[in-house]
GROMACS .gro file of N, CA and C in nm:
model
  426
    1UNK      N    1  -1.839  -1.521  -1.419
    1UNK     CA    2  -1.789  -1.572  -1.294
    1UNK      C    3  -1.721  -1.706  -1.320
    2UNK      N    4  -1.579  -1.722  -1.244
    2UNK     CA    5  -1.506  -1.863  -1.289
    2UNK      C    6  -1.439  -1.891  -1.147
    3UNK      N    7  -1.429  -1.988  -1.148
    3UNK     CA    8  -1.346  -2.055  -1.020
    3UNK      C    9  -1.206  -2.021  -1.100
    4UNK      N   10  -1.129  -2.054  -0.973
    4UNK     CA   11  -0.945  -2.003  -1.038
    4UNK      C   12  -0.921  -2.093  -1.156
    5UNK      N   13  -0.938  -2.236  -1.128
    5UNK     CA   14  -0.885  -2.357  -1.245
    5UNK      C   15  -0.942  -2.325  -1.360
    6UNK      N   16  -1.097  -2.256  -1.381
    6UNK     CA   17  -1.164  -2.193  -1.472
    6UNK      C   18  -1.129  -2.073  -1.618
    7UNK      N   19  -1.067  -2.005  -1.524
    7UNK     CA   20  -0.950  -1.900  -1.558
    7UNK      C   21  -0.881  -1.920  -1.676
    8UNK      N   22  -0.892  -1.887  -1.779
    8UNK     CA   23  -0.782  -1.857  -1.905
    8UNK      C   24  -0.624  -1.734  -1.905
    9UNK      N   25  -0.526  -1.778  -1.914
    9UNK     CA   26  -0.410  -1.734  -1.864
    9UNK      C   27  -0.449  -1.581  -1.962
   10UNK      N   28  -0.512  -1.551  -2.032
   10UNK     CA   29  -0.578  -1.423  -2.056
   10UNK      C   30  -0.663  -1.351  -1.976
   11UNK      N   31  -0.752  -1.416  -1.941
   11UNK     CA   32  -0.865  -1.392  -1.817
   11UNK      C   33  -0.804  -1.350  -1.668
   12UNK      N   34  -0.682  -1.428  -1.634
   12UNK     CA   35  -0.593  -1.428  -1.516
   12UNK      C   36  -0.530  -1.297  -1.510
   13UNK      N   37  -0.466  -1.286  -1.681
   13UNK     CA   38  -0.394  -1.120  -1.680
   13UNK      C   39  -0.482  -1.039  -1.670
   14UNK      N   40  -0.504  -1.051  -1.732
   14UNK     CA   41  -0.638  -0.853  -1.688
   14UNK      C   42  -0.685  -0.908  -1.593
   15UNK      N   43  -0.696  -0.979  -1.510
   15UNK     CA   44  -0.755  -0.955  -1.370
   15UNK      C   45  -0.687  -0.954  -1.261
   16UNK      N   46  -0.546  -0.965  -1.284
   16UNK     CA   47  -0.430  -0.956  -1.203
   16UNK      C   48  -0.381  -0.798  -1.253
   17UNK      N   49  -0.405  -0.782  -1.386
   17UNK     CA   50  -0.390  -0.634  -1.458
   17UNK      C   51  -0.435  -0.542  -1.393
   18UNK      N   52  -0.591  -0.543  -1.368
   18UNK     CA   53  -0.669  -0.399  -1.325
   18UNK      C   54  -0.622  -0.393  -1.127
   19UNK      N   55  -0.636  -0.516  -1.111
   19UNK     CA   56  -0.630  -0.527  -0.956
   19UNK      C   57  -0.493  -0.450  -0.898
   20UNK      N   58  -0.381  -0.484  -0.982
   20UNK     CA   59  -0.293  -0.369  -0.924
   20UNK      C   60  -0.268  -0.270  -0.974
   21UNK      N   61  -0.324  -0.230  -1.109
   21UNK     CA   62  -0.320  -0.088  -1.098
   21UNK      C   63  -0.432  -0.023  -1.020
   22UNK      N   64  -0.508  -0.105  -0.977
   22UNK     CA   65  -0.603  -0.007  -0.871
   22UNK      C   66  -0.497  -0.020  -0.707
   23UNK      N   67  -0.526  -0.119  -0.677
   23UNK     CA   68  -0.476  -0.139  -0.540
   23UNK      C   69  -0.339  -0.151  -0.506
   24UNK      N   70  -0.302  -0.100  -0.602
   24UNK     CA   71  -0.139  -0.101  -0.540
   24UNK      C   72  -0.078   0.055  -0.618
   25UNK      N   73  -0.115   0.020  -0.785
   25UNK     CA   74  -0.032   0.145  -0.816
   25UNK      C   75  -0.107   0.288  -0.791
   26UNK      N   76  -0.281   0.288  -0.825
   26UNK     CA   77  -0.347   0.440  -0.816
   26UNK      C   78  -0.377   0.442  -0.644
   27UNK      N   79  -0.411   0.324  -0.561
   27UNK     CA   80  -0.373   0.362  -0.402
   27UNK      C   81  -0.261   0.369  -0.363
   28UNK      N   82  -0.146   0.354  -0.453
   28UNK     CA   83  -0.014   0.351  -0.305
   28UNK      C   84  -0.014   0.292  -0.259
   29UNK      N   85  -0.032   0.187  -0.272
   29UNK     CA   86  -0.030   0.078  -0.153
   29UNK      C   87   0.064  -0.050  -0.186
   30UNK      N   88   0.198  -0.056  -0.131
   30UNK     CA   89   0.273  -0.168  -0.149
   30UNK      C   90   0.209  -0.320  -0.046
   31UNK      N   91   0.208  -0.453  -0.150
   31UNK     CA   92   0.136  -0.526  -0.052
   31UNK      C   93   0.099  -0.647  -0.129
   32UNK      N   94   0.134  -0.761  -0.090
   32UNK     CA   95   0.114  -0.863  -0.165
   32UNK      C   96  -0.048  -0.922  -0.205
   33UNK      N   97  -0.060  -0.806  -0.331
   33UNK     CA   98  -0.187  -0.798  -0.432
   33UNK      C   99  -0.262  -0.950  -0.429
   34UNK      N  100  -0.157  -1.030  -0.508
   34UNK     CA  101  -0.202  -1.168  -0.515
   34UNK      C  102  -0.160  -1.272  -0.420
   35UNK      N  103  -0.312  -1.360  -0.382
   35UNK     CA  104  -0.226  -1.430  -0.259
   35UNK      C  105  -0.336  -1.555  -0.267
   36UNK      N  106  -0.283  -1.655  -0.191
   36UNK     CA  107  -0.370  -1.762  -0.217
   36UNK      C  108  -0.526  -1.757  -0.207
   37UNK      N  109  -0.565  -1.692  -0.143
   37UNK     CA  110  -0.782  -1.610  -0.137
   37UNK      C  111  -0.833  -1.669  -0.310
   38UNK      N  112  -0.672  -1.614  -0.418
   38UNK     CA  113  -0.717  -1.615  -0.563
   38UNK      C  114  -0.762  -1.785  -0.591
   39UNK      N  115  -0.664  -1.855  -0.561
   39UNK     CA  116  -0.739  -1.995  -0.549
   39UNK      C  117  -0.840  -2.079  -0.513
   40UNK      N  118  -0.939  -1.979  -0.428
   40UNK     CA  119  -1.002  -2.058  -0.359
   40UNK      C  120  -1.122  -1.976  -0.337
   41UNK      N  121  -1.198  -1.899  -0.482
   41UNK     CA  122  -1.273  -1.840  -0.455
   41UNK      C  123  -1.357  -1.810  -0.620
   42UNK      N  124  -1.448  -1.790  -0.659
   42UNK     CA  125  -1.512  -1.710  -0.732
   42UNK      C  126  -1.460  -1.610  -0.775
   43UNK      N  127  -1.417  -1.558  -0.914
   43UNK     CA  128  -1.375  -1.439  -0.946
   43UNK      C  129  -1.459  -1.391  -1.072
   44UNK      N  130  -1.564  -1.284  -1.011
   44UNK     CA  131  -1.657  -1.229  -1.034
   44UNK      C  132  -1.639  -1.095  -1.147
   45UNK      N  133  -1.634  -1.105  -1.271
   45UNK     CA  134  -1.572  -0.979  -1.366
   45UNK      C  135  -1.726  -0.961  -1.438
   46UNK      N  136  -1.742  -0.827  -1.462
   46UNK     CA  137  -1.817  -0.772  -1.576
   46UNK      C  138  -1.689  -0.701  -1.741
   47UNK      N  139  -1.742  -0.720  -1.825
   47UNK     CA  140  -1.673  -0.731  -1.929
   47UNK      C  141  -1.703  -0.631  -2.017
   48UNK      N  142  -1.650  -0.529  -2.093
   48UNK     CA  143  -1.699  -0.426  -2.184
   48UNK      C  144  -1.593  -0.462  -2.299
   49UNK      N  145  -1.613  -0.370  -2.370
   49UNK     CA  146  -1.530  -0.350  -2.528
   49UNK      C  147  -1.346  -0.337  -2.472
   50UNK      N  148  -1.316  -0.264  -2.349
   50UNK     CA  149  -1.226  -0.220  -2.300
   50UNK      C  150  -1.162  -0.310  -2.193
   51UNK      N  151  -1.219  -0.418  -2.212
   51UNK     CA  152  -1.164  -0.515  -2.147
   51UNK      C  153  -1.228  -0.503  -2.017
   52UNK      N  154  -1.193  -0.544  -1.899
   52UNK     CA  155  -1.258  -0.553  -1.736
   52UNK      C  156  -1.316  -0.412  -1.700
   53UNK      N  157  -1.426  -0.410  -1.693
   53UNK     CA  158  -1.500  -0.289  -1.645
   53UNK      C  159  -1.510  -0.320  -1.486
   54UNK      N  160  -1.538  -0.408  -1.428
   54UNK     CA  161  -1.509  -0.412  -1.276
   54UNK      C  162  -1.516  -0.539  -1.245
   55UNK      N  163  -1.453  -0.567  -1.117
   55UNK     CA  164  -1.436  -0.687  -1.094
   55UNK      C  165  -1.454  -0.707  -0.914
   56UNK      N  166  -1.458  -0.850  -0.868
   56UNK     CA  167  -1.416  -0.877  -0.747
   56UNK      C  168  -1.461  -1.022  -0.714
   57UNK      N  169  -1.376  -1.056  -0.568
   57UNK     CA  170  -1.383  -1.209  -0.579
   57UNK      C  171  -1.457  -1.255  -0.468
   58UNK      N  172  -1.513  -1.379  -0.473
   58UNK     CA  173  -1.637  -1.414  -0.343
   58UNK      C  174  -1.569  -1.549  -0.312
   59UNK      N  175  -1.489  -1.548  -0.173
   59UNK     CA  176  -1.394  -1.616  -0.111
   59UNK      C  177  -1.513  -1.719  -0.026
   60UNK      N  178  -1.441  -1.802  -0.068
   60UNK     CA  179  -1.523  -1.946   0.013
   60UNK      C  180  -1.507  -1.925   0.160
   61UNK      N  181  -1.612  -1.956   0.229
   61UNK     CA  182  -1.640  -1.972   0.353
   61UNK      C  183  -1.486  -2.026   0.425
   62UNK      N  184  -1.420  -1.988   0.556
   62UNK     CA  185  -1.321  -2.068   0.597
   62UNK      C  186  -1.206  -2.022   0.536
   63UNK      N  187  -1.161  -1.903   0.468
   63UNK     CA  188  -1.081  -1.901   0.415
   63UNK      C  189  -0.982  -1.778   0.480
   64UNK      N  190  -1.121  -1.651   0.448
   64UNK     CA  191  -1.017  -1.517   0.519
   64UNK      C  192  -1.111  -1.481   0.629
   65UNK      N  193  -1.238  -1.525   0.616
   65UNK     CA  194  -1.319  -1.541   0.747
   65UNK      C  195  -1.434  -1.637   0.770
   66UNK      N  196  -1.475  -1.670   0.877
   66UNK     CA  197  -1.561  -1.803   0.880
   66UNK      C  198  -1.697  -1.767   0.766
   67UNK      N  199  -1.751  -1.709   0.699
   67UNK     CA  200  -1.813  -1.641   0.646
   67UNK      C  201  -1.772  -1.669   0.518
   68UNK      N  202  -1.901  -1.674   0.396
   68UNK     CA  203  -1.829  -1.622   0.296
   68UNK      C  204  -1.777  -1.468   0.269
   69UNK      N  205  -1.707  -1.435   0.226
   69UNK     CA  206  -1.667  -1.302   0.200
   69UNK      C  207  -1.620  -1.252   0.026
   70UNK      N  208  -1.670  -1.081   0.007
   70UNK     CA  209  -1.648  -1.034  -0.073
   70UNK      C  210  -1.473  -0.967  -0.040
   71UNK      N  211  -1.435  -0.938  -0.201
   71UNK     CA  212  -1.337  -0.857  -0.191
   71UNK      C  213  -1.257  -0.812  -0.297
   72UNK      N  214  -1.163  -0.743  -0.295
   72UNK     CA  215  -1.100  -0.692  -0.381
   72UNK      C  216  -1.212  -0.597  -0.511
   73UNK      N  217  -1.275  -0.547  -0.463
   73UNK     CA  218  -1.404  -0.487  -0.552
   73UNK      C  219  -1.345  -0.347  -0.609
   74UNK      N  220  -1.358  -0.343  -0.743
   74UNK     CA  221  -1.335  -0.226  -0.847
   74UNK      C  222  -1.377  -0.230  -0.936
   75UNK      N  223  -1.399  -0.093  -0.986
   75UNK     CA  224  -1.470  -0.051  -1.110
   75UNK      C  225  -1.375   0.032  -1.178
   76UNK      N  226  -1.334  -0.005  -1.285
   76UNK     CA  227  -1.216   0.073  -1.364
   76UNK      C  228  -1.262   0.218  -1.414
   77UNK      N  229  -1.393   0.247  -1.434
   77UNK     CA  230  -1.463   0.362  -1.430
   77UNK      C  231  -1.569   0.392  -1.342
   78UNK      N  232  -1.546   0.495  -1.295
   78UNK     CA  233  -1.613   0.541  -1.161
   78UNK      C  234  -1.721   0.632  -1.176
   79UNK      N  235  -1.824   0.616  -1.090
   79UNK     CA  236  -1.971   0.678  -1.061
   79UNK      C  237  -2.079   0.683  -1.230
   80UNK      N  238  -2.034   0.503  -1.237
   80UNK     CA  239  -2.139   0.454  -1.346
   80UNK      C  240  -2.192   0.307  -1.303
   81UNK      N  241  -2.219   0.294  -1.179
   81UNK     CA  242  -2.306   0.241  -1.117
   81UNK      C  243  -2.257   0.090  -1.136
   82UNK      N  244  -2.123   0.047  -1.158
   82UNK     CA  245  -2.028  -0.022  -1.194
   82UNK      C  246  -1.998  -0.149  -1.046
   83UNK      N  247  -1.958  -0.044  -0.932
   83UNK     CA  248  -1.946  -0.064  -0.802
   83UNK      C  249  -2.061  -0.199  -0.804
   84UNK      N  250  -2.156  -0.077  -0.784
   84UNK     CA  251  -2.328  -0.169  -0.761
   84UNK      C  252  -2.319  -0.267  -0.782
   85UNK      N  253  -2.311  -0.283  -0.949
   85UNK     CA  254  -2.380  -0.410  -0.994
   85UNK      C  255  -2.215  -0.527  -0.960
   86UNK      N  256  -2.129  -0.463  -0.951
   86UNK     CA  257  -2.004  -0.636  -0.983
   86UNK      C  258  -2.062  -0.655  -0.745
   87UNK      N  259  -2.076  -0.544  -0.684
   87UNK     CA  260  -2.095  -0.602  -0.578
   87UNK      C  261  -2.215  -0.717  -0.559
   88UNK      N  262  -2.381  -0.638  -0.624
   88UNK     CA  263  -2.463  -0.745  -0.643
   88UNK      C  264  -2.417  -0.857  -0.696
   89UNK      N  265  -2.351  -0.853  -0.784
   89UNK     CA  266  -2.307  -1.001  -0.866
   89UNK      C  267  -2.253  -1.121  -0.752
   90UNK      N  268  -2.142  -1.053  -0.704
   90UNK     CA  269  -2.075  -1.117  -0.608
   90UNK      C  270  -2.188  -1.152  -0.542
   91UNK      N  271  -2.249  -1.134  -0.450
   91UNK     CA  272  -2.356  -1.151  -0.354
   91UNK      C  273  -2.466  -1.236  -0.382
   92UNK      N  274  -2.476  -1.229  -0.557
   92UNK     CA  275  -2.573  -1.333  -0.559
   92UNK      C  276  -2.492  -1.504  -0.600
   93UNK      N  277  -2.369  -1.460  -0.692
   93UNK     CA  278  -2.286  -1.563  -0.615
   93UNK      C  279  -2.228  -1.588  -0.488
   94UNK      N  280  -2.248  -1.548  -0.404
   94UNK     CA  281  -2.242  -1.620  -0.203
   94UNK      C  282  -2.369  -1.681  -0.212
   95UNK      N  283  -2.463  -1.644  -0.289
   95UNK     CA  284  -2.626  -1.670  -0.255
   95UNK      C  285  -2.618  -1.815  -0.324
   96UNK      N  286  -2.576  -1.817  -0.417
   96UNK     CA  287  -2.632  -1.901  -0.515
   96UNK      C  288  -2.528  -2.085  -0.519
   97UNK      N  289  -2.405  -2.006  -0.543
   97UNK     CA  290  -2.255  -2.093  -0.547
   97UNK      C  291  -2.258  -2.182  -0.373
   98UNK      N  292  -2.260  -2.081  -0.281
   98UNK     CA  293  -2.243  -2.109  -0.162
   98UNK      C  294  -2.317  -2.132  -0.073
   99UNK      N  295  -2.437  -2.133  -0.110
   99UNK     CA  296  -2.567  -2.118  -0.016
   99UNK      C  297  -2.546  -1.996   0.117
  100UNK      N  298  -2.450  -1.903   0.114
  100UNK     CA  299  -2.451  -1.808   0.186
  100UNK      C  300  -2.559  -1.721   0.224
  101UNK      N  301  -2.589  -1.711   0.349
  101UNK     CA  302  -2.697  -1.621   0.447
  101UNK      C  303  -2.581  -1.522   0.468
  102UNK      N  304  -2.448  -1.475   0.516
  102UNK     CA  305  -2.431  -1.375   0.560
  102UNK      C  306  -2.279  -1.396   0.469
  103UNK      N  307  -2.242  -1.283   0.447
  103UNK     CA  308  -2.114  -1.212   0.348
  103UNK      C  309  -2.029  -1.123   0.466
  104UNK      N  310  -1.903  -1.125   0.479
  104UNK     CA  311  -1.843  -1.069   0.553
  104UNK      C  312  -1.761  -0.969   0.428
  105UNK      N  313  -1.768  -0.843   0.462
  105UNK     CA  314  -1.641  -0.764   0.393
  105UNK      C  315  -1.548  -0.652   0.508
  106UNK      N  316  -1.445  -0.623   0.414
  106UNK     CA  317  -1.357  -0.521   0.499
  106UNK      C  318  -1.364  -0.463   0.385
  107UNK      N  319  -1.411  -0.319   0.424
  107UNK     CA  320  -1.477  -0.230   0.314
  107UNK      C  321  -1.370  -0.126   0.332
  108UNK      N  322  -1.250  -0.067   0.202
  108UNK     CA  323  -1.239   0.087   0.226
  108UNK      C  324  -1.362   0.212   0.290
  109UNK      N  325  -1.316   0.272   0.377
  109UNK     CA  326  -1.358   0.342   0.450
  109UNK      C  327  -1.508   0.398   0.351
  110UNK      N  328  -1.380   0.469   0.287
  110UNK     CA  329  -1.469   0.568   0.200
  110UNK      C  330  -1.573   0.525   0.071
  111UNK      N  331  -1.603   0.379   0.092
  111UNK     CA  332  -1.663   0.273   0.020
  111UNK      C  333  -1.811   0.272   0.122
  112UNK      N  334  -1.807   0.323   0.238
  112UNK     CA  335  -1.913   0.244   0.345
  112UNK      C  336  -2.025   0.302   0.338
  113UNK      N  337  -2.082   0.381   0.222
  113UNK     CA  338  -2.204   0.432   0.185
  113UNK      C  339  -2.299   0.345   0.077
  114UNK      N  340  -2.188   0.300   0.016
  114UNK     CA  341  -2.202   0.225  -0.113
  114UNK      C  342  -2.262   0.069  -0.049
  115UNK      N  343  -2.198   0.000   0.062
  115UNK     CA  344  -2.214  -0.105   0.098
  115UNK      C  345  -2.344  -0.136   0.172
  116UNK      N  346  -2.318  -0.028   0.243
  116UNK     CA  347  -2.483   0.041   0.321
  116UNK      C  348  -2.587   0.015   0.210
  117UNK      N  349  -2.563   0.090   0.144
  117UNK     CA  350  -2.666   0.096   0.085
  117UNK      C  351  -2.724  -0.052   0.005
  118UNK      N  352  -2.639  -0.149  -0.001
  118UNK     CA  353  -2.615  -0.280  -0.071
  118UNK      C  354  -2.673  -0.413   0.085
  119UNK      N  355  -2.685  -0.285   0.162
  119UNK     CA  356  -2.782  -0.389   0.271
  119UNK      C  357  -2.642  -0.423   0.382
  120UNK      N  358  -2.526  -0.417   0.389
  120UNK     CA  359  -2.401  -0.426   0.433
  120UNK      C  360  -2.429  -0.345   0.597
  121UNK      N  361  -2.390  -0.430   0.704
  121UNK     CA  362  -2.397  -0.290   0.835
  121UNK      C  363  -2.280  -0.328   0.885
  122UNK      N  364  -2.197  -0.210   0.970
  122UNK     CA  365  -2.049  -0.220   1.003
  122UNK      C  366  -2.051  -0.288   1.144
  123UNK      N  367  -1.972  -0.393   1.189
  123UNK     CA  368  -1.928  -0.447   1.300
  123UNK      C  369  -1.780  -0.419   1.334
  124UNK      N  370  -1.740  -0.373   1.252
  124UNK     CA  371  -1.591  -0.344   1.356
  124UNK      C  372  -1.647  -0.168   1.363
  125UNK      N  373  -1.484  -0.099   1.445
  125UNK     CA  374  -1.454   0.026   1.445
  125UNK      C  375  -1.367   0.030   1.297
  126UNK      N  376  -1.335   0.113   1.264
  126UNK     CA  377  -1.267   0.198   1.183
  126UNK      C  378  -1.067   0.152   1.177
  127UNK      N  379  -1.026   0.064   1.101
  127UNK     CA  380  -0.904   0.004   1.122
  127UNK      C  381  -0.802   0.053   0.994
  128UNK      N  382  -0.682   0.060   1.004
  128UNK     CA  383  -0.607   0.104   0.918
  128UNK      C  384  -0.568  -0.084   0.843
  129UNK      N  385  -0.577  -0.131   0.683
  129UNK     CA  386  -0.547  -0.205   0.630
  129UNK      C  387  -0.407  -0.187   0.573
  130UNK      N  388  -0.270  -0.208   0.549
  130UNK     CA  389  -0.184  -0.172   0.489
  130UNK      C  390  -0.207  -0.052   0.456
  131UNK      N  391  -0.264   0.057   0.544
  131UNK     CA  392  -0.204   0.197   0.586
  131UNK      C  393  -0.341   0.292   0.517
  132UNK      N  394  -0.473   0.212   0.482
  132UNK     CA  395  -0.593   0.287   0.399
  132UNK      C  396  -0.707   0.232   0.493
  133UNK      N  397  -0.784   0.349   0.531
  133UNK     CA  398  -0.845   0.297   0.651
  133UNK      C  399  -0.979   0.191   0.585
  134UNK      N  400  -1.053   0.123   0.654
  134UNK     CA  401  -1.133  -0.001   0.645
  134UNK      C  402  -1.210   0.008   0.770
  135UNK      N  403  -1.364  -0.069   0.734
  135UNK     CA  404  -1.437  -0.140   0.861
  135UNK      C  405  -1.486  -0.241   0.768
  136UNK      N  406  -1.470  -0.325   0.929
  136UNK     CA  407  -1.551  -0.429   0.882
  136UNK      C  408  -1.732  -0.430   0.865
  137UNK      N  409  -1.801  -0.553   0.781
  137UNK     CA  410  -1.898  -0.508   0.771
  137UNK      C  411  -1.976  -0.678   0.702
  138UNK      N  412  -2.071  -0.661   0.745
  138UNK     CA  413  -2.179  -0.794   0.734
  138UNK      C  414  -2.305  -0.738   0.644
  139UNK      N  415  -2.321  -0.848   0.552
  139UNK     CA  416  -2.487  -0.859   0.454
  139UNK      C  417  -2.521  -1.003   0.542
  140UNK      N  418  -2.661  -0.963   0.521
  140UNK     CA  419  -2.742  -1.073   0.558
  140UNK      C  420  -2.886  -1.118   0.493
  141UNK      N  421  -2.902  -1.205   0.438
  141UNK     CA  422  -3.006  -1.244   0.361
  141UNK      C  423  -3.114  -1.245   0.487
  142UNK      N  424  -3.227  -1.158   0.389
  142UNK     CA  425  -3.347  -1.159   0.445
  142UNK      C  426  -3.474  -1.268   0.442
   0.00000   0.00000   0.00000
């Protein structure tokens, strides 16, 4: 885990690397990937032989919502329990970095089992994000 200034212009590429080939080139989704959130937040990577095994970033309170918030969450290989752990990670940095009690995310739809299960419950309805549906959704320290 590194704050942005933290970041090695190696560290920056593969994590600007995996993020759009997930979220832009294997979703389809045209959309300005990188945006200032990257400055001003925790960027949370697990690391293998293959470079970024999953990643995501834990946005300072005040930024994309009054809340701290998770986001941009991927696992470059899927249903190896990958998800899980870079989400716990994140979460225990809101816990730890931020003194965060509650985490706000906007979860892909088809993500909202995974989050559930990560203690996450949905407060919005069901919203289209740059055209891939999303709800919103709150953790709360017990």
């Amino acid at each position: 885990m590194k704050r942005f200034e933290e970041l090695s212009a190696a560290e920056l590429y593969e994590i600007y690397r995996v993020r759009v080939a997930v979220f832009v080139v294997e979703q389809q989704c045209a959309y300005q990937e990188v945006d200032e959130a990257d400055r001003r937040c925790w960027h949370v990577f697990l690391h293998d032989e293959d470079g970024i095994a999953a990643y995501c970033r834990v946005i300072d309170p005040g930024v994309t919502f009054p809340e701290a918030s998770v986001g941009r969450v991927l696992a470059t290989r899927r249903r190896q329990g990958l998800g899980t752990r870079i989400v716990q990670a994140g979460l225990a940095v809101a816990r730890e970095r931020m003194h965060a009690d509650v985490v706000h995310i906007e979860a892909q739809t088809y993500a909202r089992r995974l989050y559930e299960q990560l203690g996450f419950t949905p407060v919005s309805d069901e919203f289209l994000e740059d055209g891939i549906p999303h709800i919103g959704m709150i953790w709360r320290a017990e």
